[in-house]
Tab-separated table of C-alpha atoms and ligand atoms in Angstrom:
chain	number	residue	atom	x	y	z
G	10	MET	CA	116.388	147.599	-78.021
G	11	ASN	CA	115.927	146.265	-74.523
G	12	ALA	CA	114.362	142.824	-74.184
G	13	PRO	CA	110.833	142.964	-72.721
G	14	PRO	CA	110.829	142.211	-68.970
G	15	ALA	CA	110.281	138.537	-68.188
G	16	ARG	CA	106.691	137.980	-67.043
G	17	LEU	CA	106.526	137.301	-63.339
G	18	ALA	CA	105.261	133.815	-62.635
G	19	ASP	CA	101.728	133.834	-61.242
G	20	PRO	CA	102.091	132.525	-57.670
G	21	TYR	CA	98.543	131.158	-57.651
G	22	ALA	CA	98.789	129.020	-60.803
G	23	ASP	CA	100.566	125.698	-61.269
G	24	ALA	CA	102.285	124.688	-64.518
G	25	GLU	CA	98.909	123.668	-66.011
G	26	GLY	CA	97.333	126.976	-65.016
G	27	ARG	CA	95.297	125.388	-62.200
G	28	LEU	CA	94.806	127.036	-58.830
G	29	ARG	CA	97.565	126.264	-56.321
G	30	ALA	CA	95.290	125.863	-53.324
G	31	GLU	CA	98.234	125.206	-50.974
G	32	ARG	CA	99.601	128.646	-51.886
G	33	VAL	CA	96.142	130.162	-51.397
G	34	ARG	CA	95.903	128.599	-47.932
G	35	ALA	CA	99.054	130.425	-46.853
G	36	ASP	CA	97.121	133.700	-47.243
G	37	PHE	CA	94.537	132.711	-44.612
G	38	PRO	CA	96.008	132.927	-41.089
G	39	ILE	CA	93.010	131.200	-39.470
G	40	LEU	CA	93.723	128.011	-41.401
G	41	GLU	CA	96.879	127.601	-39.319
G	42	ARG	CA	94.935	126.998	-36.118
G	43	GLU	CA	94.016	123.737	-34.501
G	44	VAL	CA	90.608	122.658	-33.211
G	45	HIS	CA	90.511	119.963	-30.516
G	46	GLY	CA	94.177	119.319	-31.142
G	47	ARG	CA	93.739	118.682	-34.860
G	48	PRO	CA	94.598	121.031	-37.737
G	49	LEU	CA	91.430	122.869	-38.743
G	50	VAL	CA	89.570	121.637	-41.821
G	51	TYR	CA	87.144	124.404	-42.711
G	52	LEU	CA	84.270	123.116	-44.833
G	53	ASP	CA	81.711	125.770	-43.957
G	54	SER	CA	82.485	128.518	-46.446
G	55	ALA	CA	78.845	128.622	-47.614
G	56	ALA	CA	77.913	129.877	-44.139
G	57	SER	CA	80.835	132.297	-43.937
G	58	SER	CA	84.179	132.225	-45.683
G	59	GLN	CA	87.484	133.100	-44.038
G	60	GLN	CA	89.414	136.304	-44.710
G	61	PRO	CA	92.836	136.448	-46.362
G	62	ARG	CA	95.599	138.590	-44.941
G	63	ALA	CA	95.055	141.151	-47.750
G	64	VAL	CA	91.534	141.827	-46.462
G	65	LEU	CA	92.580	141.877	-42.793
G	66	GLU	CA	95.383	144.308	-43.644
G	67	ALA	CA	93.156	146.573	-45.749
G	68	THR	CA	90.663	147.068	-42.925
G	69	GLU	CA	93.443	147.498	-40.366
G	70	HIS	CA	95.209	150.034	-42.600
G	71	TYR	CA	91.992	152.018	-42.979
G	72	ALA	CA	91.306	151.957	-39.226
G	73	THR	CA	94.850	152.967	-38.343
G	74	THR	CA	95.318	155.691	-40.943
G	75	SER	CA	92.096	157.138	-42.362
G	76	HIS	CA	89.063	156.296	-40.289
G	77	ALA	CA	86.426	159.033	-40.102
G	78	ASN	CA	82.795	159.390	-41.106
G	79	VAL	CA	82.054	159.605	-44.833
G	80	HIS	CA	80.324	162.301	-46.899
G	81	ARG	CA	80.316	164.633	-43.913
G	82	GLY	CA	83.608	166.296	-43.191
G	83	VAL	CA	85.852	168.773	-44.954
G	84	HIS	CA	88.777	167.439	-42.971
G	85	THR	CA	91.409	165.189	-44.519
G	86	LEU	CA	90.486	161.965	-42.744
G	87	SER	CA	86.833	162.252	-43.754
G	88	GLN	CA	87.830	162.939	-47.328
G	89	GLU	CA	90.179	159.954	-47.356
G	90	ALA	CA	87.495	157.717	-45.853
G	91	THR	CA	84.942	158.967	-48.395
G	92	ALA	CA	87.351	158.381	-51.286
G	93	ALA	CA	88.090	154.831	-50.105
G	94	PHE	CA	84.407	154.069	-49.537
G	95	GLU	CA	83.377	155.316	-52.973
G	96	ALA	CA	86.358	153.573	-54.580
G	97	ALA	CA	85.022	150.354	-53.018
G	98	ARG	CA	81.681	150.999	-54.694
G	99	GLU	CA	83.472	151.372	-58.026
G	100	SER	CA	85.323	148.070	-57.374
G	101	VAL	CA	81.998	146.325	-56.834
G	102	ARG	CA	80.574	147.904	-59.973
G	103	ARG	CA	83.490	146.607	-62.001
G	104	PHE	CA	83.390	143.181	-60.326
G	105	ILE	CA	79.775	142.512	-61.305
G	106	ASN	CA	79.879	144.700	-64.438
G	107	ALA	CA	77.081	147.056	-63.437
G	108	ARG	CA	76.649	150.049	-65.713
G	109	LYS	CA	77.087	152.727	-63.039
G	110	PRO	CA	78.274	152.999	-59.425
G	111	SER	CA	74.872	154.508	-58.637
G	112	GLU	CA	73.414	151.022	-59.166
G	113	ILE	CA	75.503	149.661	-56.271
G	114	ILE	CA	73.902	150.052	-52.841
G	115	PHE	CA	75.848	148.964	-49.793
G	116	THR	CA	73.803	146.954	-47.306
G	117	ARG	CA	74.553	144.777	-44.278
G	118	GLY	CA	74.312	141.708	-46.486
G	119	THR	CA	72.033	139.693	-48.737
G	120	THR	CA	69.218	139.683	-46.184
G	121	GLU	CA	69.102	143.457	-45.924
G	122	ALA	CA	69.411	143.837	-49.709
G	123	ILE	CA	66.338	141.660	-50.339
G	124	ASN	CA	64.414	143.368	-47.549
G	125	LEU	CA	65.189	146.708	-49.184
G	126	VAL	CA	63.641	145.589	-52.479
G	127	ALA	CA	60.670	143.837	-50.859
G	128	ARG	CA	59.891	146.889	-48.739
G	129	SER	CA	60.622	149.706	-51.179
G	130	TRP	CA	59.716	148.138	-54.530
G	131	GLY	CA	57.077	145.811	-53.036
G	132	GLY	CA	55.554	148.594	-50.953
G	133	THR	CA	54.763	150.635	-54.055
G	134	GLN	CA	54.394	148.059	-56.843
G	135	LEU	CA	52.436	145.210	-55.239
G	136	ALA	CA	48.652	145.360	-55.003
G	137	ALA	CA	45.868	143.020	-53.907
G	138	GLY	CA	45.711	139.920	-56.106
G	139	ASP	CA	49.308	140.257	-57.381
G	140	GLU	CA	51.770	137.383	-57.078
G	141	VAL	CA	55.455	137.127	-56.234
G	142	LEU	CA	57.003	133.966	-57.672
G	143	ILE	CA	59.877	132.268	-55.849
G	144	THR	CA	61.029	128.615	-55.684
G	145	TYR	CA	60.899	125.954	-52.980
G	146	LEU	CA	64.642	126.050	-52.457
G	147	GLU	CA	64.959	129.657	-51.290
G	148	HIS	CA	66.822	130.746	-48.188
G	149	HIS	CA	64.531	132.372	-45.606
G	150	ALA	CA	66.055	135.717	-46.652
G	151	ASN	CA	64.312	135.332	-50.004
G	152	ILE	CA	61.006	134.141	-48.516
G	153	VAL	CA	60.143	136.098	-45.391
G	154	PRO	CA	60.671	139.640	-46.801
G	155	TRP	CA	58.273	138.719	-49.629
G	156	GLN	CA	55.760	137.278	-47.158
G	157	LEU	CA	55.824	140.603	-45.321
G	158	ALA	CA	55.464	142.587	-48.552
G	159	CYS	CA	52.657	140.337	-49.820
G	160	ALA	CA	50.804	140.534	-46.508
G	161	ALA	CA	50.981	144.332	-46.563
G	162	ALA	CA	49.673	144.504	-50.150
G	163	GLY	CA	47.199	141.622	-50.106
G	164	ALA	CA	49.385	139.835	-52.678
G	165	ARG	CA	50.270	136.127	-52.785
G	166	LEU	CA	53.622	134.372	-52.538
G	167	ILE	CA	53.872	131.396	-54.894
G	168	ALA	CA	56.710	128.818	-54.937
G	169	ALA	CA	57.757	126.834	-58.008
G	170	PRO	CA	58.401	123.107	-57.490
G	171	LEU	CA	61.665	121.154	-57.714
G	172	THR	CA	62.683	117.835	-59.225
G	173	PRO	CA	63.851	114.978	-56.945
G	174	ALA	CA	67.443	115.960	-57.842
G	175	GLY	CA	66.879	119.483	-56.525
G	176	GLU	CA	66.555	121.242	-59.861
G	177	LEU	CA	63.892	123.784	-60.689
G	178	GLU	CA	60.914	122.280	-62.566
G	179	LEU	CA	61.249	124.800	-65.358
G	180	GLY	CA	58.009	123.812	-67.094
G	181	ALA	CA	56.012	124.202	-63.884
G	182	PHE	CA	57.799	127.480	-63.161
G	183	LEU	CA	56.812	128.840	-66.581
G	184	GLU	CA	53.195	127.830	-65.957
G	185	LEU	CA	53.206	129.663	-62.628
G	186	LEU	CA	54.604	132.781	-64.302
G	187	GLY	CA	51.224	134.299	-65.124
G	188	PRO	CA	49.463	137.606	-65.643
G	189	ARG	CA	49.338	138.187	-61.862
G	190	THR	CA	53.096	137.710	-61.381
G	191	LYS	CA	54.697	141.061	-60.501
G	192	MET	CA	58.126	139.865	-59.345
G	193	VAL	CA	60.279	136.758	-59.721
G	194	ALA	CA	62.825	136.273	-56.940
G	195	LEU	CA	65.115	133.250	-56.847
G	196	ALA	CA	68.491	132.008	-55.741
G	197	HIS	CA	71.302	131.985	-58.261
G	198	VAL	CA	72.721	129.020	-56.302
G	199	SER	CA	70.926	127.119	-53.526
G	200	ASN	CA	72.677	127.102	-50.153
G	201	ALA	CA	70.974	123.895	-49.016
G	202	LEU	CA	71.340	121.784	-52.172
G	203	GLY	CA	74.112	123.473	-54.163
G	204	THR	CA	71.901	123.652	-57.277
G	205	THR	CA	72.771	126.353	-59.791
G	206	LEU	CA	69.461	127.598	-61.111
G	207	PRO	CA	68.664	128.158	-64.804
G	208	VAL	CA	68.566	131.899	-64.285
G	209	ALA	CA	69.080	132.817	-67.959
G	210	GLN	CA	65.877	131.011	-68.979
G	211	VAL	CA	63.993	132.352	-65.962
G	212	ILE	CA	65.038	135.945	-66.662
G	213	ALA	CA	64.225	135.705	-70.377
G	214	ALA	CA	60.770	134.252	-69.647
G	215	ALA	CA	60.011	136.827	-66.939
G	216	HIS	CA	61.157	139.736	-69.089
G	217	GLU	CA	58.974	138.546	-71.973
G	218	ARG	CA	56.089	139.300	-69.639
G	219	GLY	CA	57.608	142.519	-68.323
G	220	VAL	CA	58.272	140.991	-64.892
G	221	PRO	CA	61.460	142.039	-63.049
G	222	VAL	CA	63.783	139.400	-61.570
G	223	LEU	CA	65.741	139.509	-58.331
G	224	LEU	CA	68.608	137.043	-57.956
G	225	ASP	CA	69.832	136.041	-54.508
G	226	GLY	CA	73.511	135.710	-55.310
G	227	ALA	CA	74.749	134.900	-51.793
G	228	GLN	CA	76.053	131.467	-52.810
G	229	ALA	CA	77.123	132.346	-56.338
G	230	ILE	CA	79.206	135.479	-55.999
G	231	ALA	CA	82.466	133.845	-54.839
G	232	HIS	CA	82.136	130.746	-56.985
G	233	GLN	CA	81.450	131.865	-60.536
G	234	ARG	CA	81.793	134.941	-62.709
G	235	VAL	CA	78.779	137.216	-62.161
G	236	ASP	CA	77.990	139.813	-64.829
G	237	VAL	CA	74.717	141.597	-64.126
G	238	GLN	CA	74.497	143.028	-67.640
G	239	GLN	CA	74.975	139.621	-69.212
G	240	LEU	CA	72.510	138.048	-66.757
G	241	ASP	CA	70.154	140.947	-67.467
G	242	CYS	CA	68.740	140.599	-63.938
G	243	ASP	CA	66.992	143.578	-62.352
G	244	PHE	CA	68.310	143.098	-58.822
G	245	TYR	CA	71.264	141.069	-57.544
G	246	ALA	CA	71.946	140.640	-53.816
G	247	PHE	CA	75.062	139.278	-52.115
G	248	SER	CA	77.044	139.289	-48.866
G	249	GLY	CA	80.701	140.157	-48.377
G	250	HIS	CA	81.283	137.488	-45.758
G	251	LYS	CA	80.663	134.707	-48.263
G	252	MET	CA	83.349	136.064	-50.585
G	253	TYR	CA	86.326	136.430	-48.200
G	254	ALA	CA	85.320	139.909	-46.950
G	255	PRO	CA	84.202	140.862	-43.417
G	256	THR	CA	80.687	140.392	-42.047
G	257	GLY	CA	78.220	143.283	-41.994
G	258	ILE	CA	78.756	144.408	-45.567
G	259	GLY	CA	76.785	143.364	-48.632
G	260	VAL	CA	75.465	144.713	-51.876
G	261	LEU	CA	72.233	145.306	-53.673
G	262	TYR	CA	72.688	145.831	-57.382
G	263	GLY	CA	69.591	147.397	-58.937
G	264	ARG	CA	68.797	148.407	-62.476
G	265	GLU	CA	68.876	152.211	-62.438
G	266	SER	CA	65.412	152.692	-63.974
G	267	LEU	CA	63.861	150.571	-61.207
G	268	LEU	CA	65.899	152.103	-58.371
G	269	ARG	CA	64.935	155.606	-59.528
G	270	ALA	CA	61.254	154.801	-59.148
G	271	MET	CA	61.685	153.289	-55.662
G	272	PRO	CA	61.089	155.337	-52.503
G	273	PRO	CA	63.598	155.316	-49.626
G	274	TRP	CA	63.022	152.509	-47.163
G	275	GLN	CA	64.941	153.850	-44.173
G	276	GLY	CA	65.213	157.493	-43.171
G	277	GLY	CA	68.131	159.265	-41.526
G	278	GLY	CA	71.394	160.998	-42.218
G	279	ASP	CA	73.098	160.837	-45.624
G	280	MET	CA	69.966	159.792	-47.522
G	281	ILE	CA	68.532	163.341	-47.647
G	282	LEU	CA	69.197	166.578	-49.503
G	283	SER	CA	67.162	168.802	-47.191
G	284	VAL	CA	65.057	168.307	-44.088
G	285	SER	CA	62.488	170.529	-42.428
G	286	ILE	CA	60.014	169.434	-39.806
G	287	ALA	CA	57.291	169.355	-42.420
G	288	HIS	CA	59.146	167.762	-45.324
G	289	SER	CA	62.353	166.171	-46.600
G	290	THR	CA	63.882	165.810	-50.030
G	291	TYR	CA	65.984	162.789	-50.798
G	292	ASN	CA	69.518	162.267	-52.005
G	293	GLU	CA	70.571	160.890	-55.391
G	294	LEU	CA	71.177	157.193	-56.003
G	295	PRO	CA	72.747	155.238	-54.414
G	296	TRP	CA	72.920	157.253	-51.171
G	297	ARG	CA	69.101	157.556	-51.054
G	298	PHE	CA	69.110	153.924	-49.905
G	299	GLU	CA	72.014	154.214	-47.459
G	300	ALA	CA	70.610	155.938	-44.373
G	301	GLY	CA	73.021	156.475	-41.480
G	302	THR	CA	76.747	155.871	-41.175
G	303	PRO	CA	77.579	152.930	-43.427
G	304	ASN	CA	79.991	150.074	-42.789
G	305	ILE	CA	82.974	151.952	-44.215
G	306	SER	CA	85.550	149.458	-43.024
G	307	GLY	CA	83.462	146.581	-44.394
G	308	ALA	CA	83.229	148.200	-47.828
G	309	ILE	CA	87.001	148.659	-47.876
G	310	GLY	CA	87.427	145.012	-46.855
G	311	LEU	CA	85.027	143.993	-49.608
G	312	ALA	CA	87.071	145.877	-52.198
G	313	ALA	CA	90.212	144.110	-50.950
G	314	ALA	CA	88.411	140.748	-51.224
G	315	ILE	CA	87.477	141.587	-54.814
G	316	ASP	CA	91.106	142.386	-55.624
G	317	TYR	CA	92.127	139.139	-53.970
G	318	LEU	CA	89.613	137.002	-55.894
G	319	GLU	CA	90.670	138.654	-59.118
G	320	ALA	CA	94.330	137.926	-58.337
G	321	LEU	CA	93.447	134.256	-57.816
G	322	GLY	CA	91.447	134.280	-61.040
G	323	ARG	CA	87.713	133.790	-60.746
G	324	ASP	CA	87.547	131.123	-63.440
G	325	ARG	CA	90.488	129.312	-61.906
G	326	VAL	CA	88.808	129.291	-58.482
G	327	ALA	CA	85.570	128.024	-60.030
G	328	ALA	CA	87.402	125.227	-61.857
G	329	HIS	CA	89.235	124.262	-58.653
G	330	GLU	CA	86.007	124.082	-56.657
G	331	GLN	CA	84.283	122.068	-59.397
G	332	ARG	CA	87.152	119.543	-59.319
G	333	LEU	CA	86.771	119.187	-55.552
G	334	LEU	CA	82.994	118.899	-55.896
G	335	LEU	CA	83.285	116.016	-58.362
G	336	LEU	CA	85.895	114.247	-56.275
G	337	ALA	CA	84.045	114.637	-52.970
G	338	THR	CA	80.680	113.728	-54.485
G	339	ALA	CA	82.005	110.448	-55.879
G	340	GLN	CA	83.737	109.527	-52.636
G	341	LEU	CA	80.861	110.470	-50.334
G	342	ALA	CA	78.335	108.655	-52.526
G	343	ALA	CA	80.307	105.446	-51.989
G	344	ILE	CA	79.826	105.554	-48.186
G	345	PRO	CA	77.192	103.012	-47.127
G	346	GLY	CA	74.056	104.717	-45.797
G	347	LEU	CA	75.068	108.152	-47.030
G	348	GLN	CA	72.494	109.937	-49.143
G	349	LEU	CA	73.358	113.026	-51.127
G	350	ILE	CA	70.623	115.648	-50.927
G	351	GLY	CA	70.743	117.674	-54.118
G	352	THR	CA	72.243	116.021	-57.168
G	353	ALA	CA	71.541	118.670	-59.797
G	354	ARG	CA	73.602	118.544	-62.995
G	355	GLU	CA	74.705	122.148	-62.437
G	356	LYS	CA	76.014	122.563	-58.906
G	357	ALA	CA	78.238	124.798	-56.878
G	358	ALA	CA	80.679	123.383	-54.357
G	359	VAL	CA	78.097	122.589	-51.683
G	360	ILE	CA	77.351	118.999	-50.666
G	361	SER	CA	74.357	118.273	-48.451
G	362	PHE	CA	73.938	114.753	-47.142
G	363	THR	CA	72.370	112.511	-44.542
G	364	LEU	CA	73.778	109.354	-42.988
G	365	ARG	CA	71.361	106.564	-42.155
G	366	GLY	CA	70.724	106.258	-38.429
G	367	VAL	CA	72.736	109.355	-37.447
G	368	HIS	CA	71.277	112.779	-36.759
G	369	PRO	CA	73.097	115.480	-38.759
G	370	HIS	CA	73.907	117.341	-35.520
G	371	ASP	CA	75.728	114.245	-34.272
G	372	ILE	CA	77.696	114.120	-37.520
G	373	GLY	CA	78.650	117.772	-37.028
G	374	THR	CA	79.608	117.263	-33.396
G	375	ILE	CA	81.814	114.244	-34.040
G	376	LEU	CA	83.468	115.925	-37.018
G	377	ASP	CA	84.145	118.967	-34.848
G	378	GLN	CA	86.006	116.714	-32.413
G	379	GLU	CA	88.184	115.775	-35.387
G	380	GLY	CA	88.824	119.461	-36.159
G	381	ILE	CA	86.441	119.498	-39.134
G	382	ALA	CA	83.899	122.317	-39.464
G	383	ILE	CA	80.759	121.585	-41.466
G	384	ARG	CA	77.263	122.983	-41.122
G	385	THR	CA	74.283	120.966	-39.940
G	386	GLY	CA	70.605	121.841	-39.644
G	387	HIS	CA	67.968	123.275	-41.946
G	388	HIS	CA	70.375	125.853	-43.391
G	389	CYS	CA	67.762	128.616	-43.023
G	390	ALA	CA	65.869	126.938	-45.844
G	391	MET	CA	63.101	125.097	-44.011
G	392	PRO	CA	60.695	124.856	-46.982
G	393	VAL	CA	63.206	122.889	-49.054
G	394	MET	CA	63.878	120.557	-46.118
G	395	THR	CA	60.132	119.982	-45.729
G	396	TYR	CA	59.851	119.535	-49.505
G	397	TYR	CA	62.180	116.522	-49.300
G	398	GLY	CA	60.781	115.266	-45.980
G	399	LEU	CA	63.917	116.111	-43.994
G	400	ALA	CA	64.428	117.987	-40.750
G	401	ALA	CA	68.111	118.648	-41.361
G	402	THR	CA	71.169	117.691	-43.390
G	403	ALA	CA	74.911	117.829	-42.913
G	404	ARG	CA	76.584	120.189	-45.375
G	405	ALA	CA	80.190	120.485	-46.489
G	406	SER	CA	81.053	123.477	-48.629
G	407	PHE	CA	84.274	124.497	-50.337
G	408	GLY	CA	86.138	127.701	-51.010
G	409	CYS	CA	89.290	128.770	-52.812
G	410	TYR	CA	91.431	127.394	-49.950
G	411	SER	CA	89.839	123.941	-49.887
G	412	THR	CA	92.014	121.002	-50.893
G	413	GLU	CA	91.886	117.303	-51.627
G	414	ALA	CA	93.472	116.792	-48.206
G	415	ASP	CA	90.384	118.423	-46.667
G	416	ILE	CA	88.208	115.869	-48.452
G	417	GLU	CA	90.386	113.031	-47.165
G	418	ARG	CA	90.014	114.342	-43.618
G	419	LEU	CA	86.234	114.622	-44.125
G	420	LEU	CA	86.051	111.012	-45.334
G	421	ALA	CA	88.128	109.821	-42.363
G	422	GLY	CA	85.904	111.868	-40.049
G	423	LEU	CA	82.767	110.280	-41.489
G	424	GLU	CA	84.349	106.870	-41.025
G	425	ARG	CA	84.768	107.808	-37.358
G	426	VAL	CA	81.075	108.824	-37.211
G	427	ARG	CA	80.087	105.441	-38.633
G	428	GLU	CA	82.281	103.643	-36.067
G	429	VAL	CA	80.669	105.561	-33.182
G	430	PHE	CA	77.188	104.756	-34.445
G	431	ALA	CA	77.908	101.195	-35.608
I	506	C6P	N1	73.335	131.398	-45.889
I	506	C6P	C1	74.301	129.379	-44.969
I	506	C6P	O1	74.934	128.756	-44.127
I	506	C6P	P1	73.239	136.943	-45.006
I	506	C6P	O2	72.967	136.250	-43.692
I	506	C6P	O3	72.353	138.127	-45.218
I	506	C6P	O4	74.681	137.235	-45.232
I	506	C6P	O5	72.889	135.871	-46.153
I	506	C6P	C2	71.610	135.286	-46.176
I	506	C6P	C3	71.529	134.285	-47.271
I	506	C6P	C4	70.698	134.534	-48.342
I	506	C6P	N2	70.625	133.705	-49.375
I	506	C6P	C5	71.337	132.566	-49.438
I	506	C6P	C6	71.242	131.686	-50.638
I	506	C6P	C7	72.195	132.248	-48.381
I	506	C6P	O6	72.914	131.130	-48.444
I	506	C6P	C8	72.283	133.107	-47.256
I	506	C6P	C9	73.124	132.752	-46.077
I	506	C6P	C10	74.195	130.879	-44.845
I	506	C6P	O7	73.788	128.815	-45.926
I	506	C6P	C11	73.786	131.304	-43.471
I	506	C6P	S1	72.148	130.833	-43.069
């Protein structure tokens, strides 16, 4: 009998099975560039992550070999494009463990996914006196669409309070979840504070009252395992560009029974079965919610990003980012005058902070001179800034390619900021 083939060593794991971030970095061409004469330190993955070569090559391969419109042509290129596009949908289904590909709707991103639900579900299910329950830490994408839907229906938008550490006040949330609540919509992970929300308890409590739950997964999807069946959420929204895929592609997962009852929200090609001047009939799920030519290349890039993340190992990436979070949190907290904004027990790799006497924009500008990219401002989450009496914070966020060396450069950069403002 032949000996079994030796298992190929996993290039992304070290001897202890931990992520080899230096190896990961080699997959991201942009990380080779310099900014202001210094090697780039990219600590803004929560705003938009970078793309590995595998994603860049997948979209280039599609554009150079198979590009055509989908669902429309009998010709070979259109059939190839359609097959790749629908295969991407199946990749997403598998990635988040949805039951069926028909529960996966491609959108431009998280924002469009939440708008779809607010407009289509909210437009038919909300009535005067109803309430939509969110939290104070939501991104504007999970506030404004609900304001629009509530205004149209005469419903009210209610926000649940937070603790000083940036956690959801679960008791207060449960009190707000009342007979008028028709929808609960909350972030899985906060972009401004890094808090991971207690979504299991929230979903169980909402479902006890027959209330559906939408999770804004923009900041969770690349940083932890997401299983929509295990979560038992009704809607889950995320963006490709925060999980190493291109911009302009995102996903709305919806529970089939809810999606089936929802009317189309945009009209046009591909979402119909028949059209006359007097009347139209609509396509099956998921295409009923995908009017017009979709972002075919983006969907293919997203599928490549999924393959890439799975090759790295999602749990391994999460463990790596948690290690960096702990390390950076301890070191930043030791800087005189630095205040961490958001110190929840359960956090993703996002660190918001202020530095006494220095405007966050000045921190960002000086760090940029050092080649370090962070985000500064209100992070499109103005209510949470107001909640804590802040106009802005500086925010460093990590991804699979972040390293301890990045944290060292950040600390040195902040030392420079303190020198300038001494
Ligand atoms: N947050 C940030 O720097 P879009 O723009 O549709 O891809 O994602 C919107 C969005 C929705 N929810 C959360 C929790 C988010 O973090 C974001 C995007 C970026 O924090 C850009 S403002």
